[in-house]
GROMACS .gro file of C-alpha atoms in nm:
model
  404
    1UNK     CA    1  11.590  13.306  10.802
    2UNK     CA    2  11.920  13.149  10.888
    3UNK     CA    3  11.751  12.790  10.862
    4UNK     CA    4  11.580  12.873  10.495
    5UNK     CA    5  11.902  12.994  10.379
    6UNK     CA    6  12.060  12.655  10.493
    7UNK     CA    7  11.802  12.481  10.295
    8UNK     CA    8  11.842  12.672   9.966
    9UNK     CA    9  12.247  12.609  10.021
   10UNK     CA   10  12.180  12.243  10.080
   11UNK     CA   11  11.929  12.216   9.751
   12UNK     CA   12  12.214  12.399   9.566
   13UNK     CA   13  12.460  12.200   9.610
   14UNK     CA   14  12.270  11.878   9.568
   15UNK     CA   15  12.138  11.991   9.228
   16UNK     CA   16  12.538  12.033   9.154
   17UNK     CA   17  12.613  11.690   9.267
   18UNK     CA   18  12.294  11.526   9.057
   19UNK     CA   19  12.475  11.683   8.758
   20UNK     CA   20  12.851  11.640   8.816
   21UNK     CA   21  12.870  11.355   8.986
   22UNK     CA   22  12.551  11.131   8.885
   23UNK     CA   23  12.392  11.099   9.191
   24UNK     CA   24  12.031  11.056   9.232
   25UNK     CA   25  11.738  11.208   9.360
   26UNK     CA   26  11.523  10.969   9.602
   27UNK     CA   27  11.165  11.069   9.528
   28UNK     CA   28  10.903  10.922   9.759
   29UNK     CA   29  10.582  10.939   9.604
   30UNK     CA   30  10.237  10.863   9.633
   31UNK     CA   31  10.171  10.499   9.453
   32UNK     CA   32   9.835  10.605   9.287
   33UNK     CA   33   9.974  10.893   9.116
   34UNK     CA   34   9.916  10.816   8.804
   35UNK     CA   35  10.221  10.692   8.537
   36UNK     CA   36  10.492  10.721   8.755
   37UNK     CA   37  10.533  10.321   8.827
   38UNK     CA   38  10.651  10.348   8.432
   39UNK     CA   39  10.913  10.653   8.514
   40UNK     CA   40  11.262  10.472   8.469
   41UNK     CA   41  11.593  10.740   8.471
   42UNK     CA   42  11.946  10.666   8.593
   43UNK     CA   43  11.930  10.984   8.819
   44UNK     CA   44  11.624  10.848   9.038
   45UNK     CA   45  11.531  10.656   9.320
   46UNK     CA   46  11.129  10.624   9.293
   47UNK     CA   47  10.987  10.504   9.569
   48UNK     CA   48  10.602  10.420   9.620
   49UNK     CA   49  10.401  10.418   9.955
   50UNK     CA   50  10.066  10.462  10.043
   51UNK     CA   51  10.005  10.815  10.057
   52UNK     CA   52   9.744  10.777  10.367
   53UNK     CA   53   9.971  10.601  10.559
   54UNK     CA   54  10.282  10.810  10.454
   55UNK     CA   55  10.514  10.920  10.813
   56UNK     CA   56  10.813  11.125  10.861
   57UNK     CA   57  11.037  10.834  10.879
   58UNK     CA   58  10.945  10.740  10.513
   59UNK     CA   59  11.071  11.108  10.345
   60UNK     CA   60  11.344  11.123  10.613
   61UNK     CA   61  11.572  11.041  10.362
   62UNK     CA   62  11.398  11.182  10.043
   63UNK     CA   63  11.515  11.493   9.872
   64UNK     CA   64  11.153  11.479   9.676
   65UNK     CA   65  10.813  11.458   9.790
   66UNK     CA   66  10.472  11.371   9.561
   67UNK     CA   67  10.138  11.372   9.740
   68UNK     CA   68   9.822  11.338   9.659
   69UNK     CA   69   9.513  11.550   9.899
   70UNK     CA   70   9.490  11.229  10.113
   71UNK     CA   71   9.862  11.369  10.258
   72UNK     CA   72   9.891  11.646  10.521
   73UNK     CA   73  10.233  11.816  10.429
   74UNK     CA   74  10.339  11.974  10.670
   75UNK     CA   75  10.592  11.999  11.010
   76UNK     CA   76  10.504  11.694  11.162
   77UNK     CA   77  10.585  11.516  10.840
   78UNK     CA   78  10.916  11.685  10.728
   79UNK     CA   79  11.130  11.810  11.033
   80UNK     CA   80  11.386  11.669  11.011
   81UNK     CA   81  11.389  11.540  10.648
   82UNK     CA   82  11.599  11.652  10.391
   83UNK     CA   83  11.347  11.720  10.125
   84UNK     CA   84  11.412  12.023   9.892
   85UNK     CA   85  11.113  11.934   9.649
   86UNK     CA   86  10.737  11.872   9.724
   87UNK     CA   87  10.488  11.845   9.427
   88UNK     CA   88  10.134  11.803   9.506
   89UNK     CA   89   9.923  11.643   9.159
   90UNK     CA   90   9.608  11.824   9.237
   91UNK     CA   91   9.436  12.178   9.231
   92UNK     CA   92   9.352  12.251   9.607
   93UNK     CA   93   9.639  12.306   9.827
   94UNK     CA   94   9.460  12.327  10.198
   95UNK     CA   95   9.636  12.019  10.263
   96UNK     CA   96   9.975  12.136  10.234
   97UNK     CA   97  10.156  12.388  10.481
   98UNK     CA   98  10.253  12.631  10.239
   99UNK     CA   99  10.393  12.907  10.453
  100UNK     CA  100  10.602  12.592  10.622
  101UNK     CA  101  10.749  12.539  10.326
  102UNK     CA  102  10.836  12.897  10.238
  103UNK     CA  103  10.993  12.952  10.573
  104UNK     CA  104  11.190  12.595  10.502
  105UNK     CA  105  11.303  12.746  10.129
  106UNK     CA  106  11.168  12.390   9.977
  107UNK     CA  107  11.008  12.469   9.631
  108UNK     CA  108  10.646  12.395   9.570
  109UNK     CA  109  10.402  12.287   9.292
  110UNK     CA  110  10.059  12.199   9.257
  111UNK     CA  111   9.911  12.091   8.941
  112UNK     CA  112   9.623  12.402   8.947
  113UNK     CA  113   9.401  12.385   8.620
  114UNK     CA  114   9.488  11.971   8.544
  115UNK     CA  115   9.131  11.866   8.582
  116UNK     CA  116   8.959  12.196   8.504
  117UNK     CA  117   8.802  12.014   8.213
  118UNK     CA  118   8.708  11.711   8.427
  119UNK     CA  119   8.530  11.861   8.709
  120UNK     CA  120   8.293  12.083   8.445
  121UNK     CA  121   8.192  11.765   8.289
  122UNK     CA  122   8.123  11.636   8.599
  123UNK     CA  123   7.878  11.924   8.692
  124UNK     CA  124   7.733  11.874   8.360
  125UNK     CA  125   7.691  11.506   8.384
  126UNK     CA  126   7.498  11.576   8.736
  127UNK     CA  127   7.249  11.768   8.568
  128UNK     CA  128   7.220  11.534   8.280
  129UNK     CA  129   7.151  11.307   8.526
  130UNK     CA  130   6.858  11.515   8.683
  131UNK     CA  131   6.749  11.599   8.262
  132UNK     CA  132   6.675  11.199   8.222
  133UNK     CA  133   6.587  11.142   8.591
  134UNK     CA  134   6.328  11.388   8.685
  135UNK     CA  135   6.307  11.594   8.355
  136UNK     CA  136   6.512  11.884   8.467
  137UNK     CA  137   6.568  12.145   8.234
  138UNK     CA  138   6.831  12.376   8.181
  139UNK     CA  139   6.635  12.585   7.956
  140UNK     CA  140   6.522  12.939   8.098
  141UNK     CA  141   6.726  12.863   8.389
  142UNK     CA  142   6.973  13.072   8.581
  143UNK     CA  143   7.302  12.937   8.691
  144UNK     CA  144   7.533  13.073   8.909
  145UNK     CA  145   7.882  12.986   8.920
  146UNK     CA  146   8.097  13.073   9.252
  147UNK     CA  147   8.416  13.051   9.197
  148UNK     CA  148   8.543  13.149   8.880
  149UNK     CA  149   8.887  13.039   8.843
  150UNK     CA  150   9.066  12.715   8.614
  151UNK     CA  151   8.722  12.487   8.657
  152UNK     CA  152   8.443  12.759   8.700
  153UNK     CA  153   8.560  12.909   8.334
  154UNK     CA  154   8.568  12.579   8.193
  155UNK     CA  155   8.207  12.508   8.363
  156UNK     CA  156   8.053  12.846   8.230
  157UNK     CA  157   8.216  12.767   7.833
  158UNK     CA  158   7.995  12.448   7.890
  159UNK     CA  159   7.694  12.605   8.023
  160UNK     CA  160   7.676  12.868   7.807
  161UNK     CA  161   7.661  12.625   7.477
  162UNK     CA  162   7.276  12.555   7.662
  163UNK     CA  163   6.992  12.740   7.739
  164UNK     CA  164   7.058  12.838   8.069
  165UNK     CA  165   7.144  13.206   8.186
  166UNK     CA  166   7.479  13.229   8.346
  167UNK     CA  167   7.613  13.459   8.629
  168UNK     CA  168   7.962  13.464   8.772
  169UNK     CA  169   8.054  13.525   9.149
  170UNK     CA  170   8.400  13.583   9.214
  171UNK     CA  171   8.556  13.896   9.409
  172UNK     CA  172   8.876  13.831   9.382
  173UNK     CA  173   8.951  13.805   9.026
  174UNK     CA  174   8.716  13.864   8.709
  175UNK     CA  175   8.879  13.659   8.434
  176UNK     CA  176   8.561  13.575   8.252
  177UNK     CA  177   8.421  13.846   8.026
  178UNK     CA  178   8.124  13.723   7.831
  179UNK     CA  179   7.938  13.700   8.188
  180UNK     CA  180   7.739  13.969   8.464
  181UNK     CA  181   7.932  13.915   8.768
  182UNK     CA  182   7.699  13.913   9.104
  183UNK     CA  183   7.767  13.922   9.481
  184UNK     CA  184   7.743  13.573   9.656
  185UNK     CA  185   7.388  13.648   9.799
  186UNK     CA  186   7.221  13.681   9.449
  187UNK     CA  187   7.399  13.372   9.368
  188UNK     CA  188   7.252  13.210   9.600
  189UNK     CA  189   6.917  13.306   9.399
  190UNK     CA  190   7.026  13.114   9.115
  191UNK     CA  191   6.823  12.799   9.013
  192UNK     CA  192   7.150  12.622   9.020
  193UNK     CA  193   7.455  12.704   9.190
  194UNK     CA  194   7.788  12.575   9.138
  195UNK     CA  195   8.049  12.605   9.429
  196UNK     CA  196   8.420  12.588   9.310
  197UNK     CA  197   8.621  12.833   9.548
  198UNK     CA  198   8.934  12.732   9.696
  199UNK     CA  199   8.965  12.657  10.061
  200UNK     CA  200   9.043  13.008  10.281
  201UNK     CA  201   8.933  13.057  10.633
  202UNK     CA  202   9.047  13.449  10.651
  203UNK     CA  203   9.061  13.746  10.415
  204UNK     CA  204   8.811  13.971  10.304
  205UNK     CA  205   8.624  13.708  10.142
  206UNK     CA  206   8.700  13.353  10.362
  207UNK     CA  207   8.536  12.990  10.236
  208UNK     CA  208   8.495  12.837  10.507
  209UNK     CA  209   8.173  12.801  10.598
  210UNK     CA  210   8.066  13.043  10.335
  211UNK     CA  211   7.712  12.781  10.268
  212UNK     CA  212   7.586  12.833  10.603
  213UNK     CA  213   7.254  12.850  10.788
  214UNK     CA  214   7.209  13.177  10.665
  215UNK     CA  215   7.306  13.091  10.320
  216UNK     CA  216   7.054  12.795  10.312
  217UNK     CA  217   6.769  12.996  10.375
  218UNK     CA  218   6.796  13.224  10.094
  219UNK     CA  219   6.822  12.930   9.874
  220UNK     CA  220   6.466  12.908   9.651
  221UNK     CA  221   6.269  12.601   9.694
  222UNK     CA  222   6.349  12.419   9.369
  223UNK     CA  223   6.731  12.544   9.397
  224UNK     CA  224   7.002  12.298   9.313
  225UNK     CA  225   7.370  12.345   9.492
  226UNK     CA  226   7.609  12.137   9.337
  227UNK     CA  227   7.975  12.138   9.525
  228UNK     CA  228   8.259  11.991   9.355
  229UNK     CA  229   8.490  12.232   9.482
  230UNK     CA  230   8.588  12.186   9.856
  231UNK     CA  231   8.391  12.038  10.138
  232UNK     CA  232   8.427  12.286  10.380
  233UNK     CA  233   8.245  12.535  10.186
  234UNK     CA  234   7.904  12.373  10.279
  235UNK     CA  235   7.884  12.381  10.721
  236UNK     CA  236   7.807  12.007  10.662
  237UNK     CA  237   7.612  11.959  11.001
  238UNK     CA  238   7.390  12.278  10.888
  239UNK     CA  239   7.282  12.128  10.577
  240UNK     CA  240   7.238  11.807  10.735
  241UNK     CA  241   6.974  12.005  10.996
  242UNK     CA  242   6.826  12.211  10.649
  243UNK     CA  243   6.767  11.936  10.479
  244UNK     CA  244   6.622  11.731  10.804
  245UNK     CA  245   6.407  12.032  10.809
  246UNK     CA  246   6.267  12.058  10.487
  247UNK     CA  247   6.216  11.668  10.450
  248UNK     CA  248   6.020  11.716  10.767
  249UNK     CA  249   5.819  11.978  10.638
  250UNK     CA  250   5.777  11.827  10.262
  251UNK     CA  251   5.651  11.493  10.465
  252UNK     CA  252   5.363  11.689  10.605
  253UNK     CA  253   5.262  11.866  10.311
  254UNK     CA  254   5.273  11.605  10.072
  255UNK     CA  255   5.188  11.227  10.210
  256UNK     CA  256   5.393  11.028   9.966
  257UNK     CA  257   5.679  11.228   9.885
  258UNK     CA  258   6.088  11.170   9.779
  259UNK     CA  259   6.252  11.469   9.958
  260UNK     CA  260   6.584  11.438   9.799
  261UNK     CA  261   6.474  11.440   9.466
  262UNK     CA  262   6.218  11.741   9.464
  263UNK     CA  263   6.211  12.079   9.526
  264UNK     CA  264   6.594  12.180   9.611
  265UNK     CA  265   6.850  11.908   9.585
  266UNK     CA  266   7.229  11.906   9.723
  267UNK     CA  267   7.505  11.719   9.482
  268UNK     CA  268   7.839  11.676   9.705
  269UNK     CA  269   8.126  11.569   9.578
  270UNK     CA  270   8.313  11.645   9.849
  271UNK     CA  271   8.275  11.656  10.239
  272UNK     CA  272   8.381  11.765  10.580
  273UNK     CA  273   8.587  11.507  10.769
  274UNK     CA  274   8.664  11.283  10.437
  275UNK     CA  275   8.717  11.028  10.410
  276UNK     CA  276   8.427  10.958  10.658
  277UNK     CA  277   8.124  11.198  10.592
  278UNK     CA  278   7.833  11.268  10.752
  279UNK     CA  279   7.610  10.911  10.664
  280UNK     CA  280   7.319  11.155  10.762
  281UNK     CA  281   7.426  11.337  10.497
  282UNK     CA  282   7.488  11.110  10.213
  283UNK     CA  283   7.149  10.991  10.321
  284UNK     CA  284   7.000  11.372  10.236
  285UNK     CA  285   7.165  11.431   9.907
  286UNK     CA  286   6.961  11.369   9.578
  287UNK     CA  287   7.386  11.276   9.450
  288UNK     CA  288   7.652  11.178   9.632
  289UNK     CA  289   8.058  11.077   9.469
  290UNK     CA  290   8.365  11.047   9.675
  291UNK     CA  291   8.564  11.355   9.605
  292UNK     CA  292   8.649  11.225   9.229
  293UNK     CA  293   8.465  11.520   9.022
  294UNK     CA  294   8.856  11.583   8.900
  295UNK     CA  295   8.920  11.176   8.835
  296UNK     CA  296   9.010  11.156   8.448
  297UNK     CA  297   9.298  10.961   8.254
  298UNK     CA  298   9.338  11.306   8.119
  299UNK     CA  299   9.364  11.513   8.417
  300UNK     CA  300   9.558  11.209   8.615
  301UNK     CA  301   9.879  11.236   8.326
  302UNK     CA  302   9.816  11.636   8.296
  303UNK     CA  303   9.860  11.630   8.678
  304UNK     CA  304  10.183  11.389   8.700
  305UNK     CA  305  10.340  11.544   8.398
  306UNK     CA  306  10.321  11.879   8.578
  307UNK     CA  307  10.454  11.830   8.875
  308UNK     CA  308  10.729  11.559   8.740
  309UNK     CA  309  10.840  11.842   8.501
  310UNK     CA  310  10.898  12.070   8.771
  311UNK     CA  311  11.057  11.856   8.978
  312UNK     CA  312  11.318  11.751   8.680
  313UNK     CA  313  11.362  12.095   8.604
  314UNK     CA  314  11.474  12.177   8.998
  315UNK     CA  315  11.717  11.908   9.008
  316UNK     CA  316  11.855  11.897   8.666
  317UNK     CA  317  11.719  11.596   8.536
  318UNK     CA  318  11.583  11.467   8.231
  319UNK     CA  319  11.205  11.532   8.136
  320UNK     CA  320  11.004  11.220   8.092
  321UNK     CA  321  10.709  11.242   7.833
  322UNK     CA  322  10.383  11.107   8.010
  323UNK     CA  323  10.137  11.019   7.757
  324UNK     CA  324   9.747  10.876   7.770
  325UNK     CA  325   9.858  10.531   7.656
  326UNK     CA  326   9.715  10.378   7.359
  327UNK     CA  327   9.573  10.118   7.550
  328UNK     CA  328   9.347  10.332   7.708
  329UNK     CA  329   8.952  10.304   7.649
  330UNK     CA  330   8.832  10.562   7.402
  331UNK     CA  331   8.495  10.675   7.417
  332UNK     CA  332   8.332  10.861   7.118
  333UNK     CA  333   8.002  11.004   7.130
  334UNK     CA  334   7.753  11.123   6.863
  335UNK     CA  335   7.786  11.471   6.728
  336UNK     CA  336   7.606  11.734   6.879
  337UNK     CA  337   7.250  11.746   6.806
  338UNK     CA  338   7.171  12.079   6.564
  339UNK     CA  339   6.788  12.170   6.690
  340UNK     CA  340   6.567  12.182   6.402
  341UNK     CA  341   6.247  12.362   6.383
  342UNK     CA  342   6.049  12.039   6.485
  343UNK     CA  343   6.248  11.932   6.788
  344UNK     CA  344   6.201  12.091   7.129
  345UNK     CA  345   6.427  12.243   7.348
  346UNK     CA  346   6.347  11.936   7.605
  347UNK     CA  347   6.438  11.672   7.316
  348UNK     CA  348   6.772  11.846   7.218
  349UNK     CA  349   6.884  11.897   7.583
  350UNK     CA  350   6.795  11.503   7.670
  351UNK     CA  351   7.001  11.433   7.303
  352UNK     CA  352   7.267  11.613   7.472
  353UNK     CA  353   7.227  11.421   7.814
  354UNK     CA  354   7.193  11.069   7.654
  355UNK     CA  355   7.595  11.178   7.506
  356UNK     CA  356   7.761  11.322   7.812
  357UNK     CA  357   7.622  11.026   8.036
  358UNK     CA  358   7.778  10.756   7.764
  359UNK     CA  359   8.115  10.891   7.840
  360UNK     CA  360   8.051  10.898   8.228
  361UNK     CA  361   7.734  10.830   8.471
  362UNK     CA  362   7.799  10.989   8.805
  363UNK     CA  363   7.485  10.815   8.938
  364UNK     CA  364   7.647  10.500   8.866
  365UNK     CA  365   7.907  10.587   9.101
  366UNK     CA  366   7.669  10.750   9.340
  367UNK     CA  367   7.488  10.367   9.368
  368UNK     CA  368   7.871  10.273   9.460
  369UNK     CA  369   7.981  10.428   9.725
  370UNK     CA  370   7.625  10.452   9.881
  371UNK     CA  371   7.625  10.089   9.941
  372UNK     CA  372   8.004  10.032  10.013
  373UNK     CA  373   8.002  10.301  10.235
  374UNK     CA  374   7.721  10.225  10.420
  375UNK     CA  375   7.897   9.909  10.490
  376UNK     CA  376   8.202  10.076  10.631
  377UNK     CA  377   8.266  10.097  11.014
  378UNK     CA  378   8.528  10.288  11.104
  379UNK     CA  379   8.780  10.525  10.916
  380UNK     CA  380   8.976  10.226  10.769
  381UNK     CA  381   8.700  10.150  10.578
  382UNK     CA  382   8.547  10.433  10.476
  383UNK     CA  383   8.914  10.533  10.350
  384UNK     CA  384   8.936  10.234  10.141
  385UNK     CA  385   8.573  10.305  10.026
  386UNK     CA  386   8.718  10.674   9.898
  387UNK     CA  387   9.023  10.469   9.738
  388UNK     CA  388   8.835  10.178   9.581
  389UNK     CA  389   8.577  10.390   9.404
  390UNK     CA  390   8.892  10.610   9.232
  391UNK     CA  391   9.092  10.295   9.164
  392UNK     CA  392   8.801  10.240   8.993
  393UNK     CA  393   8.779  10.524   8.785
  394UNK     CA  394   9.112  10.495   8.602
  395UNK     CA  395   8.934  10.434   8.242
  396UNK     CA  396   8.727  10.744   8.285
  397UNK     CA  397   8.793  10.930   7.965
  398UNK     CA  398   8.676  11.348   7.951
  399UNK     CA  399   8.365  11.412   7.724
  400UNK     CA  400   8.417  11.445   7.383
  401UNK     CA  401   8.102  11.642   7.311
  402UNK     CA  402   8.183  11.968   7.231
  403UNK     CA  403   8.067  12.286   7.356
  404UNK     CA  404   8.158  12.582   7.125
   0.00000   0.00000   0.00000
């Protein structure tokens, strides 16, 4: 107690000297966060590392702290420091010791919601993918979404301008009304099933883990699991024996036969032990990105200008405006198709597919980090596979199909 009431003192009075006397606030930040290398004010001292390589002697010094998830926060990295301020410009938070923080009296922000819109078109560009792949149809299908917070409502608006029949699983909070809720095991009946829960390993109702063995086999044999939410949902070394299994089994049964891409099929976005996942794996899934479902100019400035706000706001400083730049690529798609009573349900949903996957092709990225990866050789490289892929993503614009 006596140490966070130090730190609240000490974050008093230096929010009194940033305004009386003009003294400034030495941020250390991470350098891909987007638009902050264009953040000029009088009051601050910005200065960029390389968020995986980021130590306690860099922030000893700092009275502000932005991170990306590549950046434990925690003990180890602040005792000692003088930070009053740590801003985190993404959803998930399992990579930050939050309690720690509390107990230290340093405020806290994460930029929850940012690229909500993002990751749903990434689910929905997935199963375009499978509509002009394979000739997957949402039509008639069920889809379950687990998870149903800032990017599992944005996912069901989208899924419920198709065919498909949606179902909500979330006990903790039913925000969502047009929707039957269901318990996680008839989820995992769905056709499809969408996992965006946040990260807990206790409660009543605990994440980790929560696709295991079990889970798997009450799967149906043409399910799809899509995971954009966090790795350790999925027991990664379970699915990797599953789906050993069942390419096994399908190899027996069928002479000449593409495992990943018939009967149930796994998209990951994100993985245990990232940046190096299972290769077995990434070998198994029918689609495989590196953790950048949430990677859009949009979300990127939504993110920055959300935790830079707060931040301004807890030391008194000036807001800065962060704004997609004109310069920017901007990607416009055809309106949406209007069925008429000669076109099928197949030809409207592929007219819809052909438009999300001109914004964004997550099998083009998939191709990517297949091969790079496969070419990485120790955690080095398969860090700067993660990191070269997203650098790479810094045009990607959200859809502008619309869904109402």
């Amino acid at each position: 107690r006596r140490q966070r009431q130090m730190c609240i003192r000490d974050s008093i009075g230096l929010i009194a000297r940033c305004k009386g006397d003009g003294m400034t606030v030495r941020i250390v930040a991470d350098q891909h966060i987007l638009a902050l290398q264009a953040w000029q004010d009088p009051g601050v001292e910005l200065i960029l590392c390389d968020g995986r390589q980021l130590s306690a002697d860099d922030v000893k010094q700092a009275d502000a702290l932005l991170v990306r998830s590549i950046t434990q926060v925690d003990a180890s990295l602040l005792s000692g420091s003088r930070v009053q301020f740590v801003g985190t410009a993404t959803s998930g938070t399992d990579h930050i010791d939050v309690p720690y923080l509390q107990q230290r009296g340093i405020q806290f922000i994460n930029a929850a919601g940012a690229n909500a819109a993002a990751v749903a078109d990434y689910v929905m560009c997935c199963l375009a993918e499978l509509q002009m792949e394979s000739g997957f149809s949402l039509a008639e299908k069920t889809v379950a979404v687990v998870g149903v917070g800032h990017v599992g409502s944005a996912l069901l608006t989208r899924l419920q301008a198709t065919d498909a029949k949606c179902l909500a699983c979330d006990p903790l909070q039913q925000i969502v009304s047009n929707v039957p809720y269901v318990s996680f095991e008839e989820a995992l009946t769905a056709d499809v099933i969408c996992l965006h829960t946040p990260l807990t390993r206790s409660g009543d109702y605990p994440t980790w883990h929560m696709f295991d063995a079990k889970a798997l086999s009450l799967l149906s044999d043409q399910a799809i699991v899509i995971n954009a939410g966090r790795g350790e949902a999925i027991d990664n070394q379970a699915l990797v024996g599953y789906l050993q299994q069942q390419r096994g089994h399908a190899a027996r049964t069928e002479k000449h036969c593409d495992a990943p891409r018939q009967g149930q099929r796994f998209i990951l976005d994100v993985w245990e032990n990232e940046p190096n996942p299972d290769p077995d794996l990434l070998a198994l899934t029918c689609l495989a990105t590196p953790h950048i479902a949430g990677y859009s100019v949009e979300a990127k400035y939504a993110a920055s200008q959300r935790v830079v706000t707060a931040l301004c706001e807890h030391f008194g400083l000036s807001v800065p405006a962060f704004q997609v730049p004109d310069s920017a690529p901007v990607f416009s798609a055809p309106d949406t198709p209007v069925r008429s009573g000669k076109e099928s349900v197949q030809d409207t949903e592929r007219g819809r597919a052909r438009q999300l996957l001109s914004v964004f092709s997550p099998r083009q990225v998939d191709r990517t980090f297949r091969q790079s990866y496969l070419e990485a050789d120790n955690w080095q490289s398969g860090a700067e596979c993660f990191d070269s892929i997203r650098r790479s993503l810094t045009a990607r614009r959200e859809n502008p199909v619309s869904y109402t």
